[in-house]
Amino acid sequence: MNETIMGLSGIDWAYFGAAVAAIGGGIGSAIGITLVSNAATGVVTEDPDKFGRILPLAAMPGTQGIYGFITALLVFIFFGVFAGEVEIAAHEGLRVFFACLPVAFVCMISGIYQGATAVGAAGMVARRDEDAGKALIFPALVETYAVFSLIVTIIMMLYITTG
Amino acid sequence: MSATRAMVDPIRYGFAVGRVRVLETRMLPPSTYERLLDARDFAERRRILGETIYGGYLERAHHTEGIERGLEAAVADLYAEFLGRANLPEPLVAYFRARHDFENLKGRLKAEALGIEPDELLSRLGATPVEAFSGPAEGLPSFLRTAERRIRAAIEVAEGALDVERLDEAVDAELYAALADIVKRAKSPFLAALFALEADLGNARAFIRGRARNVPVARMESRFVPGGRIPRARLVSFYRLPIAEAAARLAATGTLRGIDPDALTDPERFDVAADVHRARLVRTSRLIAIGPEPVLGYVMERLAEVTALRTLLIGALAGVPREVLRSRLEDVM
């Protein structure tokens, strides 16, 4: 188990993948929430009663960070990091790294764009309270692809652990 | 929308746009204008406006002067409470306030030419403190000092004597040059389109009034302001044509495309047609989710609302018939 690829051992690659997933998702969520929060703050400044209706929009880009966190946790659980039995071949570690990439990239990009979409949706809520439900749908469509990326990552990791 | 704009615009304009989306819902709907037109007297109009954001500004107004003061206070609050606190880039704020600075500069020069105190002619809506316009030129900011020097050079008829007749055009030329500079700094395509339209509408107004007063073509060139999409040379060439043909050509040119050609032959109808034409562009800003456009559009719509209210309230006090007032409010109704 002392083999390496590009100087990194199997566990190094697995950690690398977990870190990239957590970082990508976290960046996407942080930027996405910042974007929508600016508009949400403006709406609530003028009409504090809209806080409850606008909060789900502001929170929505936060899910990408959660997916990144889940991916990192799955790497630790599937490959025995918590159990202290870390034994991964270099090529397997590299596969784990690749398995983490869908979440890392898709969650980073979709978090930012979900925030941008939610800004427009916040405008809908500001104009008409009744549109709060409809306003959630458009940013939720962006969420679909973050969920798909998480599913792909999980399937790839399941394949690695069982295969 | 580019990836950079998708990230930068919500950060730069998100707060202001969020406020705009709520504030837009508090603008006067056409039904309120209908009620104001149908009201029996000013007291009833004041009561109707008491249910709107203008209530506080007009509660003590009883005559024209009070209405003017109240509406000026409404605009002052729009600038101070909204524009001033919206974290907007400086040129966007300057675009609105520069007009009032130049209006004050005009008031200062007019007062000097007529030998009266300038205080009555000054408003507090500009970015420059109103006191600066009552004192020596050294107290003015450099851009206004330079503009004043150029205006004096353009309209001085004798040692220190100013030609008041040409004051408006000289101040407008300096104002539009200053606005062109602000628009360049703002780097906003919407503001650029708005400015070009304002300049073209201003030139069309000068064109129509010039024709109505038989102003010779040689005098007209200096009356056209810079910054429009219709070159001044073309306006001058149109000015030589018969009025009907000139109006048809103007209505088919640049930013004026779509305006009613008949309105371009009648100074009274033109002002309403110009407001409607401008409102059409301003309303497109509502379709943009984020960016400077909704913010600029909101301020423009509020200014148009104040103008409409002034027309309605003062017109009704002066006994202008209801149908005439209604036709003048076409852009907001």
XYZ file of C-alpha atoms in Angstrom:
496
model
C 0.000 0.000 0.000
C 3.000 2.309 -0.283
C 2.357 3.104 -3.966
C 1.630 6.710 -4.944
C 0.225 8.577 -7.948
C 1.806 11.959 -8.585
C 3.324 11.735 -5.138
C 0.016 11.204 -3.345
C -0.996 7.994 -1.596
C -4.512 6.509 -1.766
C -5.680 8.167 1.433
C -4.144 11.472 0.306
C -6.267 11.349 -2.871
C -9.367 10.487 -0.862
C -8.767 13.396 1.525
C -8.097 15.630 -1.462
C -11.457 14.647 -2.994
C -13.316 15.196 0.286
C -11.694 18.600 0.703
C -12.459 19.691 -2.877
C -16.135 18.674 -2.476
C -16.477 20.533 0.817
C -14.654 23.610 -0.531
C -16.587 23.741 -3.841
C -19.977 23.333 -2.193
C -19.050 25.794 0.545
C -17.910 28.461 -1.914
C -21.066 28.056 -4.002
C -23.293 28.344 -0.955
C -21.434 31.265 0.590
C -21.581 33.314 -2.614
C -25.156 32.254 -3.424
C -26.441 33.201 0.016
C -24.585 36.517 -0.123
C -26.196 37.394 -3.449
C -29.760 36.668 -2.382
C -29.280 38.056 1.128
C -28.442 41.500 -0.231
C -31.765 41.674 -2.045
C -33.616 40.012 0.859
C -32.219 42.594 3.276
C -33.489 45.370 1.032
C -36.959 43.824 0.902
C -37.130 43.269 4.667
C -35.838 46.805 5.345
C -38.930 48.208 3.636
C -41.372 45.492 4.692
C -40.327 43.495 7.803
C -43.463 41.311 7.495
C -41.908 39.599 4.477
C -39.076 38.070 6.533
C -40.754 34.678 6.868
C -41.599 34.440 3.184
C -38.176 35.486 1.982
C -36.072 33.397 4.378
C -36.471 30.094 2.417
C -35.145 31.873 -0.680
C -32.109 33.155 1.206
C -31.466 29.717 2.720
C -31.865 27.740 -0.495
C -28.305 28.147 -1.871
C -27.096 26.780 1.479
C -27.919 23.208 0.397
C -24.901 23.032 -1.933
C -22.596 23.489 1.047
C -24.489 20.687 2.808
C -23.993 18.387 -0.213
C -20.268 19.107 -0.143
C -20.193 18.359 3.575
C -22.169 15.108 3.063
C -19.742 14.050 0.330
C -16.751 14.618 2.604
C -18.467 12.689 5.416
C -19.244 9.786 3.054
C -15.581 9.593 2.065
C -14.613 9.374 5.741
C -17.326 6.771 6.511
C -16.950 4.574 3.417
C -13.188 4.375 3.668
C -12.917 3.875 7.427
C -11.307 7.169 8.407
C -13.410 7.380 11.590
C -12.710 3.733 12.398
C -8.979 4.315 12.066
C -8.617 1.550 9.419
C -7.400 3.650 6.546
C -6.088 1.383 3.828
C -6.737 2.564 0.279
C -4.690 1.748 -2.791
C -3.446 4.768 -4.744
C -5.620 4.012 -7.805
C -8.654 3.576 -5.524
C -7.920 6.883 -3.777
C -7.737 8.526 -7.190
C -11.170 7.085 -8.028
C -12.535 8.525 -4.794
C -11.090 11.871 -5.800
C -12.855 11.703 -9.194
C -16.076 10.624 -7.488
C -15.993 13.836 -5.451
C -15.624 16.128 -8.486
C -19.319 16.251 -9.581
C -20.335 17.681 -6.217
C -17.310 19.974 -6.039
C -17.921 21.684 -9.381
C -21.678 21.448 -9.865
C -22.414 22.616 -6.320
C -20.031 25.544 -6.599
C -21.535 26.782 -9.879
C -25.161 25.960 -9.045
C -24.911 27.629 -5.615
C -23.831 30.901 -7.221
C -26.479 30.783 -9.947
C -29.173 29.671 -7.533
C -28.388 32.789 -5.506
C -28.658 34.944 -8.640
C -31.993 33.309 -9.541
C -33.274 33.766 -6.003
C -32.604 37.528 -6.280
C -35.236 37.741 -9.012
C -37.541 35.494 -7.001
C -37.150 37.812 -3.991
C -38.496 40.588 -6.224
C -41.600 38.480 -6.877
C -42.187 38.004 -3.145
C -41.645 41.720 -2.541
C -44.391 42.597 -5.017
C -46.975 39.967 -4.076
C -47.127 37.809 -0.956
C -49.248 35.271 -2.819
C -46.335 34.561 -5.189
C -44.057 33.272 -2.406
C -44.746 29.640 -3.396
C -44.178 30.231 -7.097
C -41.017 32.204 -6.349
C -39.448 29.143 -4.707
C -39.864 27.017 -7.829
C -37.368 28.805 -10.085
C -34.366 28.607 -7.737
C -35.459 25.044 -6.910
C -34.984 24.112 -10.568
C -31.291 25.021 -10.227
C -31.154 22.779 -7.151
C -32.028 19.768 -9.327
C -28.553 19.670 -10.808
C -26.829 19.916 -7.449
C -28.939 16.922 -6.293
C -28.022 15.006 -9.469
C -24.332 15.655 -8.833
C -24.663 14.363 -5.261
C -26.416 11.214 -6.526
C -23.673 10.633 -9.123
C -20.997 11.093 -6.455
C -22.736 8.645 -4.082
C -23.208 6.034 -6.842
C -19.547 6.325 -7.819
C -18.431 5.897 -4.213
C -20.740 2.929 -3.695
C -19.265 1.358 -6.814
C -15.729 1.949 -5.514
C -16.472 0.447 -2.078
C -18.331 -2.586 -3.423
C -16.349 -3.119 -6.610
C -25.944 38.014 -18.189
C -22.210 37.333 -17.947
C -20.874 35.241 -15.066
C -19.169 38.325 -13.616
C -22.375 40.411 -13.733
C -24.307 37.500 -12.195
C -22.067 37.795 -9.127
C -21.178 41.477 -8.999
C -24.594 43.062 -9.666
C -26.470 41.326 -6.817
C -23.703 42.364 -4.421
C -23.581 45.965 -5.669
C -27.280 46.563 -6.335
C -29.057 43.751 -4.432
C -29.994 45.821 -1.386
C -31.270 48.752 -3.453
C -33.190 46.484 -5.846
C -34.762 44.640 -2.895
C -35.998 47.972 -1.539
C -37.191 49.036 -4.991
C -39.318 45.902 -5.376
C -41.250 46.832 -2.225
C -41.316 50.584 -2.879
C -42.720 50.039 -6.386
C -45.837 48.573 -4.783
C -46.386 51.878 -2.939
C -46.464 54.003 -6.086
C -49.777 55.566 -7.004
C -51.934 53.247 -9.139
C -54.059 54.674 -12.011
C -57.160 54.310 -9.785
C -55.716 56.887 -7.356
C -55.204 59.365 -10.183
C -58.811 58.748 -11.248
C -60.007 59.466 -7.709
C -57.855 62.596 -7.561
C -59.307 63.786 -10.876
C -62.851 63.075 -9.684
C -62.365 64.777 -6.291
C -64.527 67.846 -5.629
C -61.867 70.094 -4.111
C -58.314 70.251 -2.826
C -59.316 69.125 0.672
C -60.679 65.870 -0.772
C -57.550 65.392 -2.888
C -55.416 65.923 0.217
C -57.505 63.325 2.042
C -57.012 60.804 -0.808
C -53.268 61.486 -0.801
C -53.306 61.032 2.974
C -53.630 57.278 2.295
C -50.419 57.334 0.223
C -46.762 58.108 0.862
C -47.470 61.757 -0.052
C -49.853 62.264 2.862
C -47.220 63.583 5.264
C -45.760 65.952 2.686
C -49.030 67.608 1.717
C -51.008 67.608 4.965
C -50.294 71.309 5.548
C -50.538 72.403 1.917
C -53.427 74.708 1.074
C -52.190 76.496 -2.043
C -49.698 76.265 -4.889
C -46.692 77.244 -2.805
C -47.471 74.621 -0.161
C -47.883 71.934 -2.824
C -44.545 72.868 -4.390
C -42.852 72.792 -0.984
C -44.423 69.439 -0.073
C -43.510 67.783 -3.348
C -39.974 69.164 -3.179
C -39.673 67.610 0.279
C -40.880 64.279 -1.185
C -38.134 64.398 -3.820
C -35.567 65.477 -1.206
C -36.476 62.395 0.864
C -36.302 60.179 -2.217
C -32.741 61.382 -2.756
C -31.679 61.320 0.903
C -33.501 58.197 2.137
C -33.294 56.096 -0.997
C -30.534 57.239 -3.342
C -28.246 58.304 -0.509
C -28.578 55.045 1.438
C -28.687 52.549 -1.405
C -24.904 52.050 -1.628
C -25.058 52.939 -5.293
C -22.003 53.899 -7.356
C -21.421 57.649 -7.172
C -22.209 58.429 -10.863
C -25.738 56.960 -10.552
C -26.541 59.330 -7.684
C -24.780 62.233 -9.396
C -26.918 61.756 -12.534
C -30.031 62.848 -10.664
C -28.563 65.500 -8.417
C -26.461 67.264 -11.067
C -29.657 68.562 -12.737
C -30.603 70.424 -9.582
C -27.091 71.838 -9.212
C -27.322 73.243 -12.728
C -30.858 74.538 -12.078
C -29.431 76.357 -9.052
C -26.577 77.687 -11.161
C -29.173 79.010 -13.592
C -31.052 80.600 -10.683
C -27.863 82.235 -9.429
C -27.048 83.736 -12.846
C -30.647 84.765 -13.502
C -30.811 86.521 -10.138
C -27.547 88.311 -10.916
C -28.802 89.409 -14.361
C -32.125 90.635 -12.963
C -30.592 92.183 -9.849
C -32.652 90.113 -7.380
C -31.805 87.808 -4.467
C -31.200 84.214 -5.691
C -32.794 82.465 -2.666
C -36.255 82.227 -4.262
C -34.805 80.554 -7.357
C -32.807 77.842 -5.564
C -33.849 74.330 -4.570
C -32.292 72.080 -1.933
C -32.315 68.990 -4.169
C -28.800 69.291 -5.578
C -25.609 67.751 -4.223
C -24.063 71.190 -3.649
C -25.285 73.087 -0.546
C -27.708 75.809 -1.576
C -25.721 78.440 0.361
C -22.826 78.014 -2.095
C -24.986 79.516 -4.865
C -25.574 82.724 -2.921
C -21.893 83.441 -2.286
C -18.828 84.092 -4.439
C -17.919 81.676 -7.272
C -14.979 80.349 -5.204
C -17.504 78.619 -2.937
C -18.810 76.442 -5.787
C -17.342 73.019 -6.604
C -14.860 73.104 -9.470
C -17.217 71.568 -12.086
C -19.817 74.269 -11.419
C -17.151 77.008 -11.361
C -15.920 75.879 -14.770
C -19.493 75.648 -16.098
C -20.296 79.131 -14.789
C -17.206 80.564 -16.478
C -18.211 79.011 -19.809
C -21.832 80.137 -19.491
C -20.736 83.712 -18.742
C -18.441 83.657 -21.778
C -21.332 82.421 -23.964
C -23.978 84.927 -22.869
C -22.061 88.019 -21.775
C -23.328 90.930 -23.898
C -21.340 93.720 -22.273
C -18.908 94.066 -19.344
C -20.544 91.835 -16.716
C -24.040 92.038 -18.273
C -25.709 88.719 -19.089
C -28.261 87.960 -21.819
C -31.039 86.229 -19.831
C -32.760 85.122 -23.053
C -29.851 82.807 -23.862
C -29.261 81.645 -20.292
C -31.410 78.497 -20.557
C -29.661 77.155 -23.637
C -26.189 77.934 -22.262
C -26.954 76.187 -18.941
C -28.544 73.209 -20.749
C -25.445 72.800 -22.929
C -23.242 72.680 -19.807
C -25.686 70.379 -17.964
C -25.778 67.851 -20.790
C -21.985 67.957 -21.145
C -21.724 67.211 -17.397
C -24.351 64.440 -17.629
C -22.503 62.887 -20.600
C -19.401 62.725 -18.423
C -21.371 61.119 -15.559
C -22.938 58.567 -17.928
C -19.492 57.663 -19.252
C -18.272 57.030 -15.694
C -21.406 55.046 -14.760
C -20.790 52.457 -17.536
C -24.484 51.539 -17.515
C -26.050 50.833 -20.957
C -29.493 51.639 -19.534
C -28.371 55.011 -18.174
C -26.654 55.721 -21.505
C -29.914 54.930 -23.368
C -31.911 57.045 -20.939
C -29.522 59.978 -21.251
C -29.524 59.786 -25.070
C -33.326 59.752 -25.053
C -33.468 62.722 -22.658
C -31.070 64.672 -24.887
C -33.028 63.791 -28.053
C -36.340 64.711 -26.420
C -34.818 67.974 -25.176
C -33.590 68.750 -28.681
C -36.964 67.826 -30.194
C -38.635 70.223 -27.725
C -36.211 73.018 -28.695
C -36.860 72.148 -32.354
C -40.654 72.398 -32.026
C -40.571 75.574 -29.952
C -38.067 77.101 -32.352
C -40.364 76.357 -35.287
C -43.385 77.720 -33.419
C -41.541 80.989 -32.727
C -39.920 81.151 -36.183
C -36.409 81.132 -34.723
C -33.921 81.359 -37.631
C -31.942 78.208 -38.415
C -28.629 79.939 -37.625
C -29.767 80.442 -34.011
C -30.965 76.876 -33.575
C -27.660 75.015 -33.689
C -26.557 76.404 -30.317
C -29.932 75.427 -28.808
C -29.407 71.721 -29.457
C -27.685 70.002 -26.525
C -24.959 67.354 -26.902
C -25.371 63.668 -25.986
C -28.340 62.624 -28.146
C -28.323 59.859 -30.722
C -29.590 62.264 -33.399
C -26.610 64.380 -34.546
C -27.080 68.115 -34.230
C -26.214 68.567 -37.918
C -29.158 66.320 -38.850
C -31.497 68.266 -36.571
C -30.407 71.464 -38.286
C -31.023 69.909 -41.733
C -34.505 68.765 -40.618
C -35.172 72.270 -39.311
C -34.938 73.600 -42.857
C -37.738 71.274 -44.053
C -41.503 72.038 -44.011
C -42.856 71.281 -40.517
C -44.908 68.197 -41.488
C -41.976 66.597 -43.289
C -39.568 67.541 -40.488
C -41.902 65.963 -37.908
C -42.209 62.754 -39.953
C -38.415 62.540 -40.301
C -37.870 63.174 -36.570
C -40.432 60.517 -35.600
C -38.550 57.976 -37.715
C -35.095 58.798 -36.357
C -33.036 57.207 -33.573
C -34.530 57.249 -30.095
C -37.585 59.240 -31.226
C -38.794 56.323 -33.351
C -42.336 55.463 -32.339
C -43.346 58.898 -31.080
C -46.563 60.303 -32.596
C -45.468 62.577 -35.535
C -48.463 64.872 -34.956
C -47.142 65.596 -31.444
C -43.933 66.847 -33.054
C -45.777 69.742 -34.639
C -47.553 70.956 -31.509
C -45.515 72.190 -28.490
C -48.375 71.461 -26.056
C -48.967 67.889 -27.228
C -45.258 67.215 -27.441
C -44.626 67.396 -23.681
C -47.204 64.676 -23.009
C -45.939 62.537 -25.914
C -42.352 62.958 -24.654
C -43.349 61.841 -21.130
C -45.131 58.775 -22.542
C -42.136 57.951 -24.759
C -39.727 58.282 -21.811
C -42.011 56.220 -19.545
C -41.941 53.422 -22.128
C -38.154 53.135 -21.828
C -38.196 53.533 -18.048
C -40.742 50.705 -17.666
C -38.403 48.258 -19.415
C -36.206 48.547 -16.314
C -38.816 46.574 -14.340
C -38.118 43.529 -16.495
C -34.509 43.329 -15.334
C -34.049 41.237 -12.192
C -30.897 42.852 -10.866
C -28.558 45.694 -11.782
C -28.675 49.482 -11.818
C -31.676 49.502 -14.189
C -34.473 48.813 -11.642
C -32.983 51.419 -9.296
C -32.706 54.095 -11.983
C -36.137 53.164 -13.296
C -37.711 53.506 -9.858
C -36.200 56.952 -9.275
C -37.334 58.080 -12.741
C -40.845 56.761 -12.094
C -41.048 58.497 -8.726
C -39.899 61.774 -10.301
C -42.545 61.335 -13.023
C -45.111 60.650 -10.270
C -44.188 63.886 -8.473
C -44.434 65.800 -11.760
C -47.856 64.243 -12.435
C -49.068 65.140 -8.954
C -47.826 68.709 -9.338
C -49.638 68.991 -12.696
C -52.827 67.540 -11.257
C -52.958 69.395 -7.945
C -51.841 72.797 -9.178
C -53.824 72.446 -12.416
C -56.981 71.585 -10.515
C -56.440 74.533 -8.152
C -56.096 76.786 -11.199
C -59.371 75.460 -12.611
C -57.937 73.438 -15.517
C -60.727 71.121 -16.810
C -60.634 67.470 -15.734
C -60.276 66.083 -19.274
C -57.334 68.388 -20.016
C -55.628 67.235 -16.814
C -56.315 63.598 -17.678
C -54.687 64.020 -21.104
C -51.589 65.488 -19.439
C -51.221 62.479 -17.133
C -51.072 59.913 -19.908
C -47.604 58.689 -18.906
C -48.651 57.634 -15.390
C -52.231 56.490 -15.987
